[in-house]
PDB file of C-alpha atoms in Angstrom:
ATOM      1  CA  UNK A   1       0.000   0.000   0.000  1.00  0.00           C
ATOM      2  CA  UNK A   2       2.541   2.568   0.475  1.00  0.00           C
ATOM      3  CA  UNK A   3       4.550   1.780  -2.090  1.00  0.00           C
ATOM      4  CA  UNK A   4       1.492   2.604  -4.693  1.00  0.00           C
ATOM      5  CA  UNK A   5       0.586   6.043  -2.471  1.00  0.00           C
ATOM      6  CA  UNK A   6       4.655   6.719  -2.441  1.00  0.00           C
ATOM      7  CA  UNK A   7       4.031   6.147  -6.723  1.00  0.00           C
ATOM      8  CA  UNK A   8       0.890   8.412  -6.967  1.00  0.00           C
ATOM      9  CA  UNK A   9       2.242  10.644  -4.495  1.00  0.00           C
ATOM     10  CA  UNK A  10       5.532  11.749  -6.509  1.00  0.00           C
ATOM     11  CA  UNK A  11       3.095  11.785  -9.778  1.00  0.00           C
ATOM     12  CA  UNK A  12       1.113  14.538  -8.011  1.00  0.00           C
ATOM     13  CA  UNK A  13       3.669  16.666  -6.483  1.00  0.00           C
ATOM     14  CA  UNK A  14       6.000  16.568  -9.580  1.00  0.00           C
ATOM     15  CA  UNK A  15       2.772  17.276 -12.080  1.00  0.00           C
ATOM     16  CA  UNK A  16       2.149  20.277  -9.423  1.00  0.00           C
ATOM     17  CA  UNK A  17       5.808  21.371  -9.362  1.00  0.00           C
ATOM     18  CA  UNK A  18       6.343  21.131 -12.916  1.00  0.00           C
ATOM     19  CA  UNK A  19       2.673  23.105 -13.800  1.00  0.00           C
ATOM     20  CA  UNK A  20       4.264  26.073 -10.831  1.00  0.00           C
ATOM     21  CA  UNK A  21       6.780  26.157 -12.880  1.00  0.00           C
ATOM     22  CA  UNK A  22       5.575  26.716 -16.195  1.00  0.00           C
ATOM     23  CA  UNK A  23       2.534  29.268 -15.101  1.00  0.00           C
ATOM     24  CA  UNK A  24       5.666  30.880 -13.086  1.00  0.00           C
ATOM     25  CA  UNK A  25       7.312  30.914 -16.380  1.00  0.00           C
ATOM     26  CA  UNK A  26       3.956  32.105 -18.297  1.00  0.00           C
ATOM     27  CA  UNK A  27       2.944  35.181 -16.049  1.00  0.00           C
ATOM     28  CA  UNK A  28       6.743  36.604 -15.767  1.00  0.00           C
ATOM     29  CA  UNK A  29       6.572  37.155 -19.740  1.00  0.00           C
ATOM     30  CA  UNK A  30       5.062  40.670 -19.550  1.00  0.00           C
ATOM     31  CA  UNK A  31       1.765  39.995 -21.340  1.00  0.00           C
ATOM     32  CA  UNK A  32      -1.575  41.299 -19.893  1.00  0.00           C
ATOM     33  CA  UNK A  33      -3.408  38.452 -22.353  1.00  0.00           C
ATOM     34  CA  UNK A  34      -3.071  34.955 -22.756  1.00  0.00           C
ATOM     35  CA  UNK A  35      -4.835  32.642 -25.509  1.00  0.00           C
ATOM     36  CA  UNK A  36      -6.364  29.966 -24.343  1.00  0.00           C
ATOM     37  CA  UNK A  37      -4.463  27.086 -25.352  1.00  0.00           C
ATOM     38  CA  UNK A  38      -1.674  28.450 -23.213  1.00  0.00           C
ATOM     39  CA  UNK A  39      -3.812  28.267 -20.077  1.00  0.00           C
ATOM     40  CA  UNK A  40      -5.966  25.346 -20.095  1.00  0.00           C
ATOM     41  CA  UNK A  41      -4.129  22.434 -21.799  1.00  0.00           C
ATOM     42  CA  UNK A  42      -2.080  21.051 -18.394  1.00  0.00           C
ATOM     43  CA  UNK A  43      -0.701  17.767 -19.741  1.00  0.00           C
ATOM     44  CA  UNK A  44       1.020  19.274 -22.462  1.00  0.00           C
ATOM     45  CA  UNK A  45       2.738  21.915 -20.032  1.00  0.00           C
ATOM     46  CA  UNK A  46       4.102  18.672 -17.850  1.00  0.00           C
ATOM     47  CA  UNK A  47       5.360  17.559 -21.249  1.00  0.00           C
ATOM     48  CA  UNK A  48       7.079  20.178 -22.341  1.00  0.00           C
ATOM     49  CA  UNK A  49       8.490  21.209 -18.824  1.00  0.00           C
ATOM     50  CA  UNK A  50      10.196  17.948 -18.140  1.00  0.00           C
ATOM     51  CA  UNK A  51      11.778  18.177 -21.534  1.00  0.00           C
ATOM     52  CA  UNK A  52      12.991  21.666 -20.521  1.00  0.00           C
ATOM     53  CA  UNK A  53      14.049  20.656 -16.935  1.00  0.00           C
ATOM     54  CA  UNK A  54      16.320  17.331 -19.054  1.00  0.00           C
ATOM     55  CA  UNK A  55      17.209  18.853 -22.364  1.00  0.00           C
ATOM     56  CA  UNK A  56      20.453  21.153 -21.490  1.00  0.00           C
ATOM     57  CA  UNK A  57      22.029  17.576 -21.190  1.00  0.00           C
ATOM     58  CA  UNK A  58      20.128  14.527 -21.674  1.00  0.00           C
ATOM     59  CA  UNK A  59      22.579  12.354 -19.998  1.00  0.00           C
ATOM     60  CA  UNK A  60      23.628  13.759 -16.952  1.00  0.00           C
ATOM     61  CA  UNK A  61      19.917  15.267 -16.836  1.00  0.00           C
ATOM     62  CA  UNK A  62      18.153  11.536 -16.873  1.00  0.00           C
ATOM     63  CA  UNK A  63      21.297  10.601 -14.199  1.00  0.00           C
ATOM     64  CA  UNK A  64      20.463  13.415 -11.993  1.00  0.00           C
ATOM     65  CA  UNK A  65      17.082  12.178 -11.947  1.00  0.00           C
ATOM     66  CA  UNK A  66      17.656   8.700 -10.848  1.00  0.00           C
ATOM     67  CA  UNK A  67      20.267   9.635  -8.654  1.00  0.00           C
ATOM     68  CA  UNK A  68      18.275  12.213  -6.706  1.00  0.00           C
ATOM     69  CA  UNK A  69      15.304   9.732  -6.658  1.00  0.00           C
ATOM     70  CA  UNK A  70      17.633   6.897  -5.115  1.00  0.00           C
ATOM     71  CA  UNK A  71      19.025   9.428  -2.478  1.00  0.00           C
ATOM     72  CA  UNK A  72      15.700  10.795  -1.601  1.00  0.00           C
ATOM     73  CA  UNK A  73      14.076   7.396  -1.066  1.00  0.00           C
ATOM     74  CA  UNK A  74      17.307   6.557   0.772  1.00  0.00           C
ATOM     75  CA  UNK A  75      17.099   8.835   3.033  1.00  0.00           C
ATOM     76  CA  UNK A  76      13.479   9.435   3.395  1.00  0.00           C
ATOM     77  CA  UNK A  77      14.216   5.689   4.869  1.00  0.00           C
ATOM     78  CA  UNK A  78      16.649   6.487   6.860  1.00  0.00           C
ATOM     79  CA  UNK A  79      14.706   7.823   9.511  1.00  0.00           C
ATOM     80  CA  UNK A  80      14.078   4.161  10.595  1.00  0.00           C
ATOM     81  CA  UNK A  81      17.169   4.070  12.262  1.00  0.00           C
ATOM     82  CA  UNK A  82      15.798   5.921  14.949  1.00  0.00           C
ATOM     83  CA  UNK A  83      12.536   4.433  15.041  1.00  0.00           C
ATOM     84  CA  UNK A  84       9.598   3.542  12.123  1.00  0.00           C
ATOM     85  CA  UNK A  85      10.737   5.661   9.117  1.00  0.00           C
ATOM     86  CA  UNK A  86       7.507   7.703   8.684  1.00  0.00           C
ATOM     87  CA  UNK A  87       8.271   9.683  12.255  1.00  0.00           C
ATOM     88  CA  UNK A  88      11.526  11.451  11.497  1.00  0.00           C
ATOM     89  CA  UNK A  89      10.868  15.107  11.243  1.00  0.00           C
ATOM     90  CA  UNK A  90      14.289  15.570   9.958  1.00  0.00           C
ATOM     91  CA  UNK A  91      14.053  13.078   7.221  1.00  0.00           C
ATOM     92  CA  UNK A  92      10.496  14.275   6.080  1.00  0.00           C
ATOM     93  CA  UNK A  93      11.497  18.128   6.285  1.00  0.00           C
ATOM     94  CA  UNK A  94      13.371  20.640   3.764  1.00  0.00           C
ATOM     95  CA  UNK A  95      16.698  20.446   5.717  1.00  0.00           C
ATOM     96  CA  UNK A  96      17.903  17.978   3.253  1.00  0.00           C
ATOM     97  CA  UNK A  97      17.470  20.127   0.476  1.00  0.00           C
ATOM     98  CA  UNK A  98      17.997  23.249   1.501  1.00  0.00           C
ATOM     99  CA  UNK A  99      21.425  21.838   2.568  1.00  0.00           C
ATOM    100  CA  UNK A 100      21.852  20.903  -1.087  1.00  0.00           C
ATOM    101  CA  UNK A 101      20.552  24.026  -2.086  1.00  0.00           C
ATOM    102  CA  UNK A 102      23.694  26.038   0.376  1.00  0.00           C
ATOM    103  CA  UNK A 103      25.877  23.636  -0.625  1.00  0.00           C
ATOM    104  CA  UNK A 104      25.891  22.856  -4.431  1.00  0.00           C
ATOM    105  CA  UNK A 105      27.842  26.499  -5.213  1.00  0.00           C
ATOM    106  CA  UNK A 106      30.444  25.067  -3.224  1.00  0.00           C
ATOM    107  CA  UNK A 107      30.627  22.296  -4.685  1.00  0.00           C
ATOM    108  CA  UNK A 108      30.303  23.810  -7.981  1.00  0.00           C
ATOM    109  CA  UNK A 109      33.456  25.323  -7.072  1.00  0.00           C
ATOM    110  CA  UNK A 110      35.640  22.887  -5.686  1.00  0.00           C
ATOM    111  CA  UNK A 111      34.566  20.781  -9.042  1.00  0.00           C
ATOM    112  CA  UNK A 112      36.463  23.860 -10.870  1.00  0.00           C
ATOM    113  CA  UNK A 113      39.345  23.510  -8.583  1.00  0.00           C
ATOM    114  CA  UNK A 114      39.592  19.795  -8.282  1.00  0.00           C
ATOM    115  CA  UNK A 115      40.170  17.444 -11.307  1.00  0.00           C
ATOM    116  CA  UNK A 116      37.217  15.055 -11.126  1.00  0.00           C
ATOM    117  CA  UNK A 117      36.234  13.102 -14.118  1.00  0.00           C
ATOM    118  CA  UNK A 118      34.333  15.218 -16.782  1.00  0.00           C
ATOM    119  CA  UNK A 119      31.130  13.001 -15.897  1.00  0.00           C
ATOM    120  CA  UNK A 120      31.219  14.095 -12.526  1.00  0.00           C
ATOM    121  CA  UNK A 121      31.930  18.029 -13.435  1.00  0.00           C
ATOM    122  CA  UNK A 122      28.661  17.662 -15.959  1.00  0.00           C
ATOM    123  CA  UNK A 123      26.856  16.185 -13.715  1.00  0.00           C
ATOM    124  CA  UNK A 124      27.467  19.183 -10.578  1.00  0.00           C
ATOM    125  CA  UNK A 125      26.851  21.690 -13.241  1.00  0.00           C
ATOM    126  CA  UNK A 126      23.549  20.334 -14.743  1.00  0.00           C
ATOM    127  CA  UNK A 127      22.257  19.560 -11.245  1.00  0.00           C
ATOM    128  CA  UNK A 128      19.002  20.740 -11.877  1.00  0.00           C
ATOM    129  CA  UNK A 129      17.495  17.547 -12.537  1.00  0.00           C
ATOM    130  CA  UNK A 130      19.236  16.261  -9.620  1.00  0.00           C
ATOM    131  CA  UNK A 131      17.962  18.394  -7.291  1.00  0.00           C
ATOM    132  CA  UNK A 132      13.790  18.225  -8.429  1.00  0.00           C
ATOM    133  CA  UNK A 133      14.139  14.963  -8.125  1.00  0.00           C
ATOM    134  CA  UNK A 134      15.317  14.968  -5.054  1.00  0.00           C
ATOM    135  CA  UNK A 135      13.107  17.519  -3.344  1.00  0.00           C
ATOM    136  CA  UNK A 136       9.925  15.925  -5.123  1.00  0.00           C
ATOM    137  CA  UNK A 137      10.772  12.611  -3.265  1.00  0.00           C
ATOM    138  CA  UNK A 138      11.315  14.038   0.251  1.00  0.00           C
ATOM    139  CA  UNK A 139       8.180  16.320  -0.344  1.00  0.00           C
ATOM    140  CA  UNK A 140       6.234  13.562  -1.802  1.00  0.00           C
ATOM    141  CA  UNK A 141       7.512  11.103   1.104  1.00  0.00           C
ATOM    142  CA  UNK A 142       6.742  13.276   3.825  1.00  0.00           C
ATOM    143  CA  UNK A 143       3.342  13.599   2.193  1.00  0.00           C
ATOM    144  CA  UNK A 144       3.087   9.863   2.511  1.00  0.00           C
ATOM    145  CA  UNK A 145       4.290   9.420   6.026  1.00  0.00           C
ATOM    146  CA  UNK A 146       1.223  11.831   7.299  1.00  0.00           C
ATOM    147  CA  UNK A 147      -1.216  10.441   4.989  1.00  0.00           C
ATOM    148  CA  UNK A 148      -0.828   6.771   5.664  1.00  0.00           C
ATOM    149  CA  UNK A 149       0.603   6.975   9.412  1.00  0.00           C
ATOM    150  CA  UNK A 150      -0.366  10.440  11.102  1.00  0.00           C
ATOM    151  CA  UNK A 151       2.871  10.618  12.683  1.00  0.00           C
ATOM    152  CA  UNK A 152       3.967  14.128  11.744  1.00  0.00           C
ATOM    153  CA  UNK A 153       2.157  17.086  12.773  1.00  0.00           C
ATOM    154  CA  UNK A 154      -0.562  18.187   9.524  1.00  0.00           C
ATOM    155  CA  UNK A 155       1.643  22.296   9.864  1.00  0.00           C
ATOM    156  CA  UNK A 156       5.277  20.982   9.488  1.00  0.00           C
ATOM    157  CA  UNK A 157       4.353  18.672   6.671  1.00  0.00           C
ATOM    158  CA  UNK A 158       2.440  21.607   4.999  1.00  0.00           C
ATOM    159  CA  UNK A 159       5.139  24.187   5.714  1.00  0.00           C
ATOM    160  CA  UNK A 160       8.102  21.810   4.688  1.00  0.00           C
ATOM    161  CA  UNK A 161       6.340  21.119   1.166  1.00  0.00           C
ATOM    162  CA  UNK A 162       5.804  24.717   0.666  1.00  0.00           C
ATOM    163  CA  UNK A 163       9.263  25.248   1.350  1.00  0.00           C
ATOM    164  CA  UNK A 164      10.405  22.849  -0.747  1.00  0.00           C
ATOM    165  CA  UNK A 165       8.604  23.753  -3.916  1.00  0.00           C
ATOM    166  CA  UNK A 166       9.998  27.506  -2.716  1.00  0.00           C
ATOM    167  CA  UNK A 167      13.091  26.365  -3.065  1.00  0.00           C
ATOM    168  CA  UNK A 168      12.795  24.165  -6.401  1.00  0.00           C
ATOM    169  CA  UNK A 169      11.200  26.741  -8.348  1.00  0.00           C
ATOM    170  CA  UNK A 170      13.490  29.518  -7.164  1.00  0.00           C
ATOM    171  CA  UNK A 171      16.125  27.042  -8.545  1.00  0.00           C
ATOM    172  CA  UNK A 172      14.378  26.865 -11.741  1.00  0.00           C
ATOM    173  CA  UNK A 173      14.235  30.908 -11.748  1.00  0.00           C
ATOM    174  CA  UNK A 174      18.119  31.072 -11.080  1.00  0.00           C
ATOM    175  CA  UNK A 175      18.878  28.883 -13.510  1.00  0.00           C
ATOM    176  CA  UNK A 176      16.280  30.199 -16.191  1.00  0.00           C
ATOM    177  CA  UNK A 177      17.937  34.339 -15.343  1.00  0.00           C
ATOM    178  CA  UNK A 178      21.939  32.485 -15.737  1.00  0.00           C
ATOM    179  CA  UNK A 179      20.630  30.894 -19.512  1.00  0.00           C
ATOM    180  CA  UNK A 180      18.980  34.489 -20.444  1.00  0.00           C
ATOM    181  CA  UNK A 181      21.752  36.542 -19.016  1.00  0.00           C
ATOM    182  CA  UNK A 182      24.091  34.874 -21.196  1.00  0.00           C
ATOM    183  CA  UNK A 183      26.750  34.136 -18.701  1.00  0.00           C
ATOM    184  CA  UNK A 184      29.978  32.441 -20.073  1.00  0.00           C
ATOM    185  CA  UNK A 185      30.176  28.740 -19.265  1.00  0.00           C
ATOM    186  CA  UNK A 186      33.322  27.906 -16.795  1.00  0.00           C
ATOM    187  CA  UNK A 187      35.522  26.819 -19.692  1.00  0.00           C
ATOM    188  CA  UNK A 188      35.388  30.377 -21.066  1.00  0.00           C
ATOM    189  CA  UNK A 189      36.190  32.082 -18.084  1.00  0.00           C
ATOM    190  CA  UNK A 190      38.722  29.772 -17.261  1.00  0.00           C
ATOM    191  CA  UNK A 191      40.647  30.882 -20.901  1.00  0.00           C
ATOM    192  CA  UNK A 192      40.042  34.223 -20.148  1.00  0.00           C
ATOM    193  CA  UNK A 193      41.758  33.928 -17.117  1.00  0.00           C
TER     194      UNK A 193
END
């Protein structure tokens, strides 16, 4: 049973995160009117905003994906070391990625300094994919672990989830305002320098 609500769940919440995204998208163009076709049709927006959110680099972006699933689900269950799974407030909150979140410019720059494998350089630089994934699963599992069990108070589940679609589409902004600025990518700056 909770593996099919854990399914449906992360359907829902990544169907809502991706259509926040893409009205986010609509509404910042500067338009006052909107045809209707760009307002109504939601399963085509899903579409098209997953192939946006994978399409800078298929690859990596598909990897990201898994890997931030796996992680997520890992440590969504890793809150049964201290008890059932489904009570851990700190597994089943936005800590984990708005850790990630603090953290990936770091390691966006140690990646510069260090010399990993190109993979792993493509990988910290596209993270994108990585990090929806991710923060769908924890929201989506913390959804789950109040739904099925009750063990989490109704107000942190609701404020972590807002939270962490805060923090996913604010991604999707900073990323969407680097592409449109026309920043260099780190290979050009590094010649320049």
């Amino acid at each position: 049973m909770e593996f099919f609500a854990s399914i449906l769940t992360l359907a829902v919440t990544v169907a809502f995160i991706l259509l926040l995204n893409y009205y986010r998208r609509l509404l910042n163009d500067g338009r006052r009117e909107y045809p209707r076709e760009e307002l109504i049709y939601a399963h085509n927006f899903i579409v098209n905003e997953w192939q946006r959110l994978i399409s800078a680099d298929p690859t990596t972006g598909y990897a990201g994906a898994v890997a931030g699933a796996l992680l997520g689900y890992m440590l969504s269950y890793s809150g049964g070391m201290y008890g059932e799974h489904y009570e851990s407030n700190v597994f089943h909150s936005a800590i984990l990625p708005a850790l990630w979140f603090l953290g990936q410019p770091y390691l966006k720059d140690k990646a510069d300094e260090m010399q990993w494998p190109s993979f792993i350089r493509k990988f910290i630089d596209n993270d994108l994919s990585f990090f929806f994934a991710f923060s769908s699963i924890i929201a989506s599992q913390s959804l789950v672990a109040y739904g099925l069990y009750h063990a989490l108070s109704f107000l942190w589940v609701f404020l972590n989830f807002v939270l962490i679609i805060g923090l996913v589409l604010y991604s999707f902004h900073k990323n969407e305002n680097k592409e449109k600025s026309g920043l260099p990518d780190r290979k050009n700056r590094e010649n320049r320098i």
